[in-house]
Coordinates of C-alpha atoms in Angstrom, one line a residue:
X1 CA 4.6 18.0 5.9
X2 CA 3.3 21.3 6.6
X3 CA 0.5 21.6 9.3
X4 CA -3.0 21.2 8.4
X5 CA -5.2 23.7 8.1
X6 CA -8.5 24.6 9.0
X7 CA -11.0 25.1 6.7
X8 CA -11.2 28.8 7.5
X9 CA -7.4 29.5 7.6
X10 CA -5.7 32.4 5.9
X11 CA -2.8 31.1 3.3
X12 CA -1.9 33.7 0.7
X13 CA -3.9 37.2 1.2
X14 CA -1.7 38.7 -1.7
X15 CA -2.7 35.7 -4.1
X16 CA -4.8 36.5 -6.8
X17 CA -7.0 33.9 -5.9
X18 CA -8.6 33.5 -2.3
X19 CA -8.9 29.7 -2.0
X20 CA -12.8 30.7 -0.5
X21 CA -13.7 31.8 -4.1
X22 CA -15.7 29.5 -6.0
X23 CA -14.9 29.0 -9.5
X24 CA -18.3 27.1 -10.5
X25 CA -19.9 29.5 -12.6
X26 CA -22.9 27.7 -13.4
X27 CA -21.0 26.2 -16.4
X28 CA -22.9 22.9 -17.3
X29 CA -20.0 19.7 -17.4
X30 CA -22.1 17.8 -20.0
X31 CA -21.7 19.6 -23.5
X32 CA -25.3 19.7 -24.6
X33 CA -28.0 17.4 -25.0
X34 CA -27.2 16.1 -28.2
X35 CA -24.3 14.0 -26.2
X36 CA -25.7 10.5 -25.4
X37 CA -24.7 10.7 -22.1
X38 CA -24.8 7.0 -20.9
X39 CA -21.5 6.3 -22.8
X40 CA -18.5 7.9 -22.1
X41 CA -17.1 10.1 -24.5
X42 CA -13.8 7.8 -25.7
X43 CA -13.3 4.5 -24.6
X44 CA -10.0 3.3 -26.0
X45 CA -7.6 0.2 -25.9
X46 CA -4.0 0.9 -25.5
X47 CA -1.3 -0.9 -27.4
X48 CA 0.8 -2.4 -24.3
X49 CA 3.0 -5.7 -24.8
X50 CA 1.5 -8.6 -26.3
X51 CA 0.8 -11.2 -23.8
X52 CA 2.1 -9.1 -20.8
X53 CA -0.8 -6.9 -19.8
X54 CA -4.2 -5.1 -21.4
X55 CA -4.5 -1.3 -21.1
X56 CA -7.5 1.0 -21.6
X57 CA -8.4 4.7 -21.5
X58 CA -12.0 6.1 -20.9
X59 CA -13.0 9.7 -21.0
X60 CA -16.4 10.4 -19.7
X61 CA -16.6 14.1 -20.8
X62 CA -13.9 16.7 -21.6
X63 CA -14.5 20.2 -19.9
X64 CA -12.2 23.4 -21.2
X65 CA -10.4 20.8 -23.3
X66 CA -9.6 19.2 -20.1
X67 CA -10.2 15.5 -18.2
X68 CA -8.1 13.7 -16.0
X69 CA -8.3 10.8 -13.7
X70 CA -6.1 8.0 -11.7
X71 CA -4.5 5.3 -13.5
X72 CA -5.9 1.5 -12.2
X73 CA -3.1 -1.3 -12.2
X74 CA -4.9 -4.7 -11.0
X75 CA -5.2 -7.9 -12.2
X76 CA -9.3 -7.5 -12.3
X77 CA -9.7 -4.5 -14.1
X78 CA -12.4 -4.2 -16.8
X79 CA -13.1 -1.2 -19.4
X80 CA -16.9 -1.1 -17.9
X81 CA -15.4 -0.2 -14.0
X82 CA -13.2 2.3 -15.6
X83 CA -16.5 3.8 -17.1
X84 CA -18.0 4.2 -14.0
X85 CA -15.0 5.5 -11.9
X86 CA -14.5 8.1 -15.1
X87 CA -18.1 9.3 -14.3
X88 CA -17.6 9.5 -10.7
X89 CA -14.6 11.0 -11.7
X90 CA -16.9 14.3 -13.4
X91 CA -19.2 14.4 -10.4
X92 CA -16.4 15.1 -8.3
X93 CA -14.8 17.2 -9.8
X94 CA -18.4 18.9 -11.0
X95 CA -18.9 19.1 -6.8
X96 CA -15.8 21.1 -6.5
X97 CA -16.3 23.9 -8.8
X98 CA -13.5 22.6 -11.5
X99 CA -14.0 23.1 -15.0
X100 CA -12.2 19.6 -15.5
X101 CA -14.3 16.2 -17.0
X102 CA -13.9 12.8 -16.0
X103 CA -11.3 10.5 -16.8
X104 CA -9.9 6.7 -16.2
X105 CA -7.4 4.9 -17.4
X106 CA -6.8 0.9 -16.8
X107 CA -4.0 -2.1 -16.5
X108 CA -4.7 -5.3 -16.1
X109 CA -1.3 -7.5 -16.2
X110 CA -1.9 -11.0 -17.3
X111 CA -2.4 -13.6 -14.9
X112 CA 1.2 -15.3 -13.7
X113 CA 2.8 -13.2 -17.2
X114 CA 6.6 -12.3 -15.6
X115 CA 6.0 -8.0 -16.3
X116 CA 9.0 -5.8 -16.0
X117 CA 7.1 -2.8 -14.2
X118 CA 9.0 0.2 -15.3
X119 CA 9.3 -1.9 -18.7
X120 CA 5.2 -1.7 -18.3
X121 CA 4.9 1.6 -17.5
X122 CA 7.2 3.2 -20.6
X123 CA 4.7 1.3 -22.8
X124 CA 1.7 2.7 -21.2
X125 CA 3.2 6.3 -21.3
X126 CA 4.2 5.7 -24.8
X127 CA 0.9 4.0 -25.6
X128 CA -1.2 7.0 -23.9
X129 CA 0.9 9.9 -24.6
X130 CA -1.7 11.2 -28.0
X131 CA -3.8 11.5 -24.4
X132 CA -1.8 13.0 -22.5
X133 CA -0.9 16.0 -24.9
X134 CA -4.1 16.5 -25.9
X135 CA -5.4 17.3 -22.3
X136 CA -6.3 13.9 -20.5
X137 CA -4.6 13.8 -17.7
X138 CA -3.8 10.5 -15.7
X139 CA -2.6 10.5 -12.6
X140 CA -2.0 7.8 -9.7
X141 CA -4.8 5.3 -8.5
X142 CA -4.9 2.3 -6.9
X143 CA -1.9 -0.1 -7.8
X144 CA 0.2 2.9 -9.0
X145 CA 2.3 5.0 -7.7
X146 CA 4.3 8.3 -7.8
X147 CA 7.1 6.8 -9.4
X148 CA 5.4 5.1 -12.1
X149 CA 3.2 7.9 -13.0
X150 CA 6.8 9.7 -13.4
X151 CA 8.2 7.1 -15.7
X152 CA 5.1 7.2 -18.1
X153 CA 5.4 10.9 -18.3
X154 CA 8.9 10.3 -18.8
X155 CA 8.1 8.3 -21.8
X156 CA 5.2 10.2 -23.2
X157 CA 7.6 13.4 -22.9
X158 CA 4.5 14.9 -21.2
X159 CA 5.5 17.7 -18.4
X160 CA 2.4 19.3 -16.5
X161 CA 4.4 22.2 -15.4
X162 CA 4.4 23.1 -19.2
X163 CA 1.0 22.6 -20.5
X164 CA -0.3 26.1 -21.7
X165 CA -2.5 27.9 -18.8
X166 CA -1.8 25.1 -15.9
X167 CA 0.1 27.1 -12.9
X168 CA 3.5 27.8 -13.3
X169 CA 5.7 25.5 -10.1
X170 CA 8.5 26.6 -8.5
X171 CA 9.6 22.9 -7.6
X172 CA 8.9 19.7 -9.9
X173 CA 5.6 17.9 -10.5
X174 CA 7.2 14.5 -8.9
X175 CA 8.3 16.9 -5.7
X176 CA 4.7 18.5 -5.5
X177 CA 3.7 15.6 -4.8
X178 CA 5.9 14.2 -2.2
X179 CA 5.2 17.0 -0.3
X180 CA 1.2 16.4 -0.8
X181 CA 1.0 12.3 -0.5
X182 CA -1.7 12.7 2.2
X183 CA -3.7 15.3 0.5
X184 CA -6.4 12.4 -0.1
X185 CA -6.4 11.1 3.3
X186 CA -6.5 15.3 4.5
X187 CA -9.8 16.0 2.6
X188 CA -11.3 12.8 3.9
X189 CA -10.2 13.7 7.4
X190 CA -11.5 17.2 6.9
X191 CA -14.9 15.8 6.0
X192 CA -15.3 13.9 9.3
X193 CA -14.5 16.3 11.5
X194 CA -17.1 18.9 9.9
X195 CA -19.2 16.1 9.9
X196 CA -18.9 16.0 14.0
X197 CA -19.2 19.4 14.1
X198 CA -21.9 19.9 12.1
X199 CA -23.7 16.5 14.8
X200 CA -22.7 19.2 17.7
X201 CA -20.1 16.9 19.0
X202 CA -17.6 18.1 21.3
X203 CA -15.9 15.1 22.9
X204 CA -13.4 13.0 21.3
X205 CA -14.7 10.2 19.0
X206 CA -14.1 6.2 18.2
X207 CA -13.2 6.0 14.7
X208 CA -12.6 2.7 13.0
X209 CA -10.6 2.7 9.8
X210 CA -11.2 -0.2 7.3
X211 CA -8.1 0.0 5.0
X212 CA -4.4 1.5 6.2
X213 CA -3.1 2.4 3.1
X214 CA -2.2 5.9 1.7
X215 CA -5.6 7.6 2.7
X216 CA -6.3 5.5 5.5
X217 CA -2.9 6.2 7.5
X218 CA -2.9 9.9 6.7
X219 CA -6.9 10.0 7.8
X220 CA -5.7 8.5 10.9
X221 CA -3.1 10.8 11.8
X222 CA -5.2 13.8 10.9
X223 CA -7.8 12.7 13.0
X224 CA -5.9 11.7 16.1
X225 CA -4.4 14.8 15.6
X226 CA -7.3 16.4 16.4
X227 CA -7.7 14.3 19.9
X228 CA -10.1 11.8 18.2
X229 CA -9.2 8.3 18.9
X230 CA -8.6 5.6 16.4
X231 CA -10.1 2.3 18.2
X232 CA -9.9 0.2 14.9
X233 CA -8.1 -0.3 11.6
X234 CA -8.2 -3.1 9.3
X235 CA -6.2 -4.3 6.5
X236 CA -5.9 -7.7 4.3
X237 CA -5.3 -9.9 7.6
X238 CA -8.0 -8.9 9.5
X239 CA -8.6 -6.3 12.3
X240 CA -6.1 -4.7 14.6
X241 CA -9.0 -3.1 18.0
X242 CA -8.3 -1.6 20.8
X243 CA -11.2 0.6 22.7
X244 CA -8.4 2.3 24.5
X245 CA -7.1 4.0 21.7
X246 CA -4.3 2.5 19.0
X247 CA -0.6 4.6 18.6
X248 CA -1.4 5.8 15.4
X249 CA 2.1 6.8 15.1
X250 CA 3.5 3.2 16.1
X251 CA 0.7 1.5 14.1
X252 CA 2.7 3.1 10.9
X253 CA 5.5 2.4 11.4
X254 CA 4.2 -1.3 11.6
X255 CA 2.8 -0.7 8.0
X256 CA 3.9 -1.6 4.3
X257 CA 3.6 0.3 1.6
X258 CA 0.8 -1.7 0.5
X259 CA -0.9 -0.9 3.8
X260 CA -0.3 -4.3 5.2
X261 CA 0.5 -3.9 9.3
X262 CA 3.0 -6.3 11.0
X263 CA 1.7 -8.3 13.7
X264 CA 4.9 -8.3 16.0
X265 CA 5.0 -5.1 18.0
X266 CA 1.8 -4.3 18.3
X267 CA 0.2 -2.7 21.8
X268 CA -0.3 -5.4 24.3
X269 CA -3.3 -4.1 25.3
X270 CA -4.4 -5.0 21.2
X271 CA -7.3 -7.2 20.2
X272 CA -6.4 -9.0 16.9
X273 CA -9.3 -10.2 14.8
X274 CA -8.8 -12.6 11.9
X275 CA -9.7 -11.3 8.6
X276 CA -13.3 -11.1 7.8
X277 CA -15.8 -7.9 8.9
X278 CA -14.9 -7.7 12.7
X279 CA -14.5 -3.9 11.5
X280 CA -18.1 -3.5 10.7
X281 CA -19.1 -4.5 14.3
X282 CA -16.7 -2.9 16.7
X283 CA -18.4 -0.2 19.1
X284 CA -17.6 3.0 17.4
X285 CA -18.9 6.5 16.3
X286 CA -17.0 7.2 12.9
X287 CA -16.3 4.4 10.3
X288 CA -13.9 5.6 7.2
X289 CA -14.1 3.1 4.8
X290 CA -10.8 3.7 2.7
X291 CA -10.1 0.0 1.0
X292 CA -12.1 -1.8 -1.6
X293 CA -15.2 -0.8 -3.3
X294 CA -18.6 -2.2 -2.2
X295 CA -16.9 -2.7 1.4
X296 CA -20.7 -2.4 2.7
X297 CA -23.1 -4.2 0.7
X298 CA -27.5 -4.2 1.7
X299 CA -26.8 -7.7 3.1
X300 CA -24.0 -6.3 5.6
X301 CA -25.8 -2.5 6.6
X302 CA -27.5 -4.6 9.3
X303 CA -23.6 -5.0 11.2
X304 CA -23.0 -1.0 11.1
X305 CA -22.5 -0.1 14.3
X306 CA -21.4 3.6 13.9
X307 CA -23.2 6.7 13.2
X308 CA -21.4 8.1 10.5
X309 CA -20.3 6.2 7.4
X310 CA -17.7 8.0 5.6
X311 CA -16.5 6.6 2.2
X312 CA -12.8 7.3 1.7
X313 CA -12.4 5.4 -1.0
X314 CA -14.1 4.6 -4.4
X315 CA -17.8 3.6 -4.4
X316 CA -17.2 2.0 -1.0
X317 CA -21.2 1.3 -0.2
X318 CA -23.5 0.1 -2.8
X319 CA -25.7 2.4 -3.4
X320 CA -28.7 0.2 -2.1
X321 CA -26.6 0.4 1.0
X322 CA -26.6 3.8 0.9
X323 CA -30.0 4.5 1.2
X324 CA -30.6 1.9 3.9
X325 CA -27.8 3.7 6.0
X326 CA -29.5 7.0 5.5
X327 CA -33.2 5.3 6.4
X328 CA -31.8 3.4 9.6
X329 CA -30.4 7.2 10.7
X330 CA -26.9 6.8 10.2
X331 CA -25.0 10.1 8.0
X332 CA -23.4 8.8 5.1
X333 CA -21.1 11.0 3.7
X334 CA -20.6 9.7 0.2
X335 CA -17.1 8.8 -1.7
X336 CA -17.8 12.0 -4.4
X337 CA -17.9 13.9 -2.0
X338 CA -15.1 12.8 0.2
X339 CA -12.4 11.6 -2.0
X340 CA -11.2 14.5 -4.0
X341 CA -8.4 15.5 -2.2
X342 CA -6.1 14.2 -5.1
X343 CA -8.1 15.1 -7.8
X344 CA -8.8 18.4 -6.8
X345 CA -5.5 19.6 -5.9
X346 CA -3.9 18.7 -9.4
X347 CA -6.8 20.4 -11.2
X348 CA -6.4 23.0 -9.7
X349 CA -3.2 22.9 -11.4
X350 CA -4.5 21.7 -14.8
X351 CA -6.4 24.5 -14.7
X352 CA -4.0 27.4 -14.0
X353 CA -6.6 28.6 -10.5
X354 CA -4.2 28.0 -8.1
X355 CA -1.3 31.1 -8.0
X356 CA 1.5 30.3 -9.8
X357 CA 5.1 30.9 -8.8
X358 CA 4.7 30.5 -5.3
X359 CA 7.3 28.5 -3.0
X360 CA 6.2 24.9 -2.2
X361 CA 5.1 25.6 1.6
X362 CA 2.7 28.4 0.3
X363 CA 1.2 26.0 -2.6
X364 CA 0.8 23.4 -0.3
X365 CA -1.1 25.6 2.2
X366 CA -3.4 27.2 -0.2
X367 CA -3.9 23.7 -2.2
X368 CA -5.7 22.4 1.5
X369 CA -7.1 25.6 2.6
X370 CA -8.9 25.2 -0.8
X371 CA -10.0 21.6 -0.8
X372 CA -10.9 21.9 2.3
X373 CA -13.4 24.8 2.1
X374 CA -15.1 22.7 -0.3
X375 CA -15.2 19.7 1.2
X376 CA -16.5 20.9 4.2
X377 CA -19.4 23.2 2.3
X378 CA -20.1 20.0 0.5
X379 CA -20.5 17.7 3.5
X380 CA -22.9 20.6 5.0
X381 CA -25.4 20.4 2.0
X382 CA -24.8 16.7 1.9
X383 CA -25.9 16.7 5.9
X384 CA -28.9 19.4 5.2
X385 CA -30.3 17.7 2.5
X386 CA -30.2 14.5 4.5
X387 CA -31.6 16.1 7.4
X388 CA -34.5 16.7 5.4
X389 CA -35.5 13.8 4.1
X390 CA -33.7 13.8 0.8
X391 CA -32.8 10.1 0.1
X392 CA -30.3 10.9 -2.9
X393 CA -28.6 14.1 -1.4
X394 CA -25.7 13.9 -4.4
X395 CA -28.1 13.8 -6.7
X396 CA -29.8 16.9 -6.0
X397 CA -26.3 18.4 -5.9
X398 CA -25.3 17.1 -9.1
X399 CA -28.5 18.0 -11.0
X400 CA -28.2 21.7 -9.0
X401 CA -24.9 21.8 -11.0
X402 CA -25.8 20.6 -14.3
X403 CA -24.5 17.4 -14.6
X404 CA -26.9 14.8 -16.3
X405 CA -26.4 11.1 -13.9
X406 CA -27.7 8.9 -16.4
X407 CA -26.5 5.2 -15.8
X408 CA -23.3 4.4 -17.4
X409 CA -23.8 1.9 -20.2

């Protein structure tokens, strides 16, 4: 994995792009105001086996001819949650600059059915693939993985690399992103630290990490990286402290793939909490909260100990949590903000900005160097709008962009 990069880094001056260059401009996402824009644009059911699993697609606005969005496998997803993670989906991408709309799409395998997964997955490429040609792109969420997005390309006979205007790739799409697994977990990383830099802080901080899966590990390794030092992490059997500073390294190699960490072989020096929210009330300065959605509720804002609240993951705090945070003083630094990494770097793809033909190392580089200029100019107006006294900081960014924020319905 290459280096990261700083924010201000040089990658490619002979690209015909400079990853500083915004690309926003002032194109409004929604298409007019004809569009009801409290439904999504498409909200479809997909054809998967009978009995086995249900499967759904939502589109919450097409941009260019373009939407895309991460592909949910769990056995409690609905066609309304996809709705609203297709529109946060648009604001995201809306934040970034990309001409791209919002997309979800959904698999919820029946309860105790015995599903073949690759079996699965053929059927919901085959099912989607009308989709998929015609410029919705779906990509990896949570409960998916590289591999399965692979076999439903596979069996939509979709290829990326050869939709007309996307960047051309010197390597394949499945090695692109071996090579940027972390990206995620990289732009949340990147947030935080401009975050601290933005608060003035120059000695090393306690971050707690609630959630050690993909974007939680690679958040902690980017951050203890940067001499920061990782005092807490959580995962589905509680939480794994120590104020003296965990082995990040160590503590992965402890971990599933699911994010789960084995017990034996932890630090001696290791407090072990059973599960519950120990995480919310260890002494620290950062908390990324990179697991389930609504992991801080209005009844539970009360137990945040840390100054910074940083949502790595998918509408992590209410949003009457939200604003509590912000009036108590702490910086919230909100999931549409944060978690684009993904998203952004295949649309910048989708979209033909990032330079084709260049070697993997290069693309890589100029993928972060990109995401993370954006990022980081986001958290600052996120921060400065906070600072003064804006209690709905995203929304002034969205509406500054164009993009309506009606309630889903």
């Amino acid at each position: 994995m290459n280096q990261a990069l700083s924010p201000g880094s040089s990658v490619d001056p002979g690209s015909s792009v400079d990853p500083g260059t915004s690309v926003d401009s002032g194109r409004s996402i929604d298409p007019g105001s004809s569009v009801d824009t409290a439904r999504p644009l498409l909200s479809t059911t997909l054809h998967l086996p009978s009995g086995e699993a249900q499967g759904w697609v939502v589109v919450d606005r097409m941009v260019d001819g373009l939407a895309m969005g991460g592909t949910r496998m769990t056995a409690t997803v609905t066609e309304q949650e996809l709705a609203h993670l297709a529109r946060a989906m648009t604001q995201k991408l809306a934040l970034v600059g990309l001409p791209i709309g919002g997309a979800k799409a959904g698999i919820a395998p029946a309860p105790g059915a015995p599903v073949q997964r690759a079996d699965l997955m053929r059927a919901f490429g085959r099912a989607a693939a009308p989709l998929l040609h015609g410029g919705v792109y779906l990509g990896c969420d949570q409960g998916t993985t590289y591999a399965d997005r692979q076999t439903a390309f596979d069996a939509a006979g979709y290829d990326v690399a050869h939709r007309p205007g996307a960047t051309r790739l010197t390597v394949g799409w499945d090695e692109l992103w071996t090579h940027m697994a972390d990206i995620t977990g990289y732009g949340v990383a990147v947030a935080v630290l401009g975050a601290l830099r933005a608060a003035g802080t120059r000695t090393p901080q306690r971050i707690v990490i609630q959630g050690f899966g993909t974007v939680g590990r690679a958040v902690a390794r980017h951050l203890a990286d940067h001499g920061h030092r990782v005092v807490a992490v959580a995962d589905v059997r509680g939480t794994i402290e120590d104020q003296r500073g965990l082995p990040v390294a160590d503590l992965t190699a402890l971990t599933s793939s699911d994010g789960t960490i084995r017990r034996t072989g932890l630090p001696t020096t290791a407090r072990v909490h059973p599960p519950g929210r120990a995480w919310l009330q260890v002494d620290a300065d950062v908390l990324v909260l990179a697991a389930s959605a609504a992991a801080v509720r209005e009844d539970t804002v009360s137990e945040v100990r840390a100054r910074t609240v940083v949502e790595g993951g998918n509408m992590s705090c209410t949003e009457p949590a939200r604003r509590l945070l912000r009036a108590a003083g702490h910086t919230v630094l909100p999931d549409v903000v944060v978690n684009v990494g993904g998203a952004a770097a295949t649309g910048c793809v989708l979209a033909g900005l990032a330079p084709s033909g260049l070697p993997l190392p290069r693309l890589s580089a100029w993928l972060r160097a990109w995401i993370a200029a954006r990022i980081t100019r986001n958290c600052e107006l996120v921060q400065e709008l906070q600072t003064s006294g804006s209690t709905d900081p995203v929304a002034q960014l969205l509406t500054a962009k164009g993009v309506r924020q009606d309630p889903v319905a």
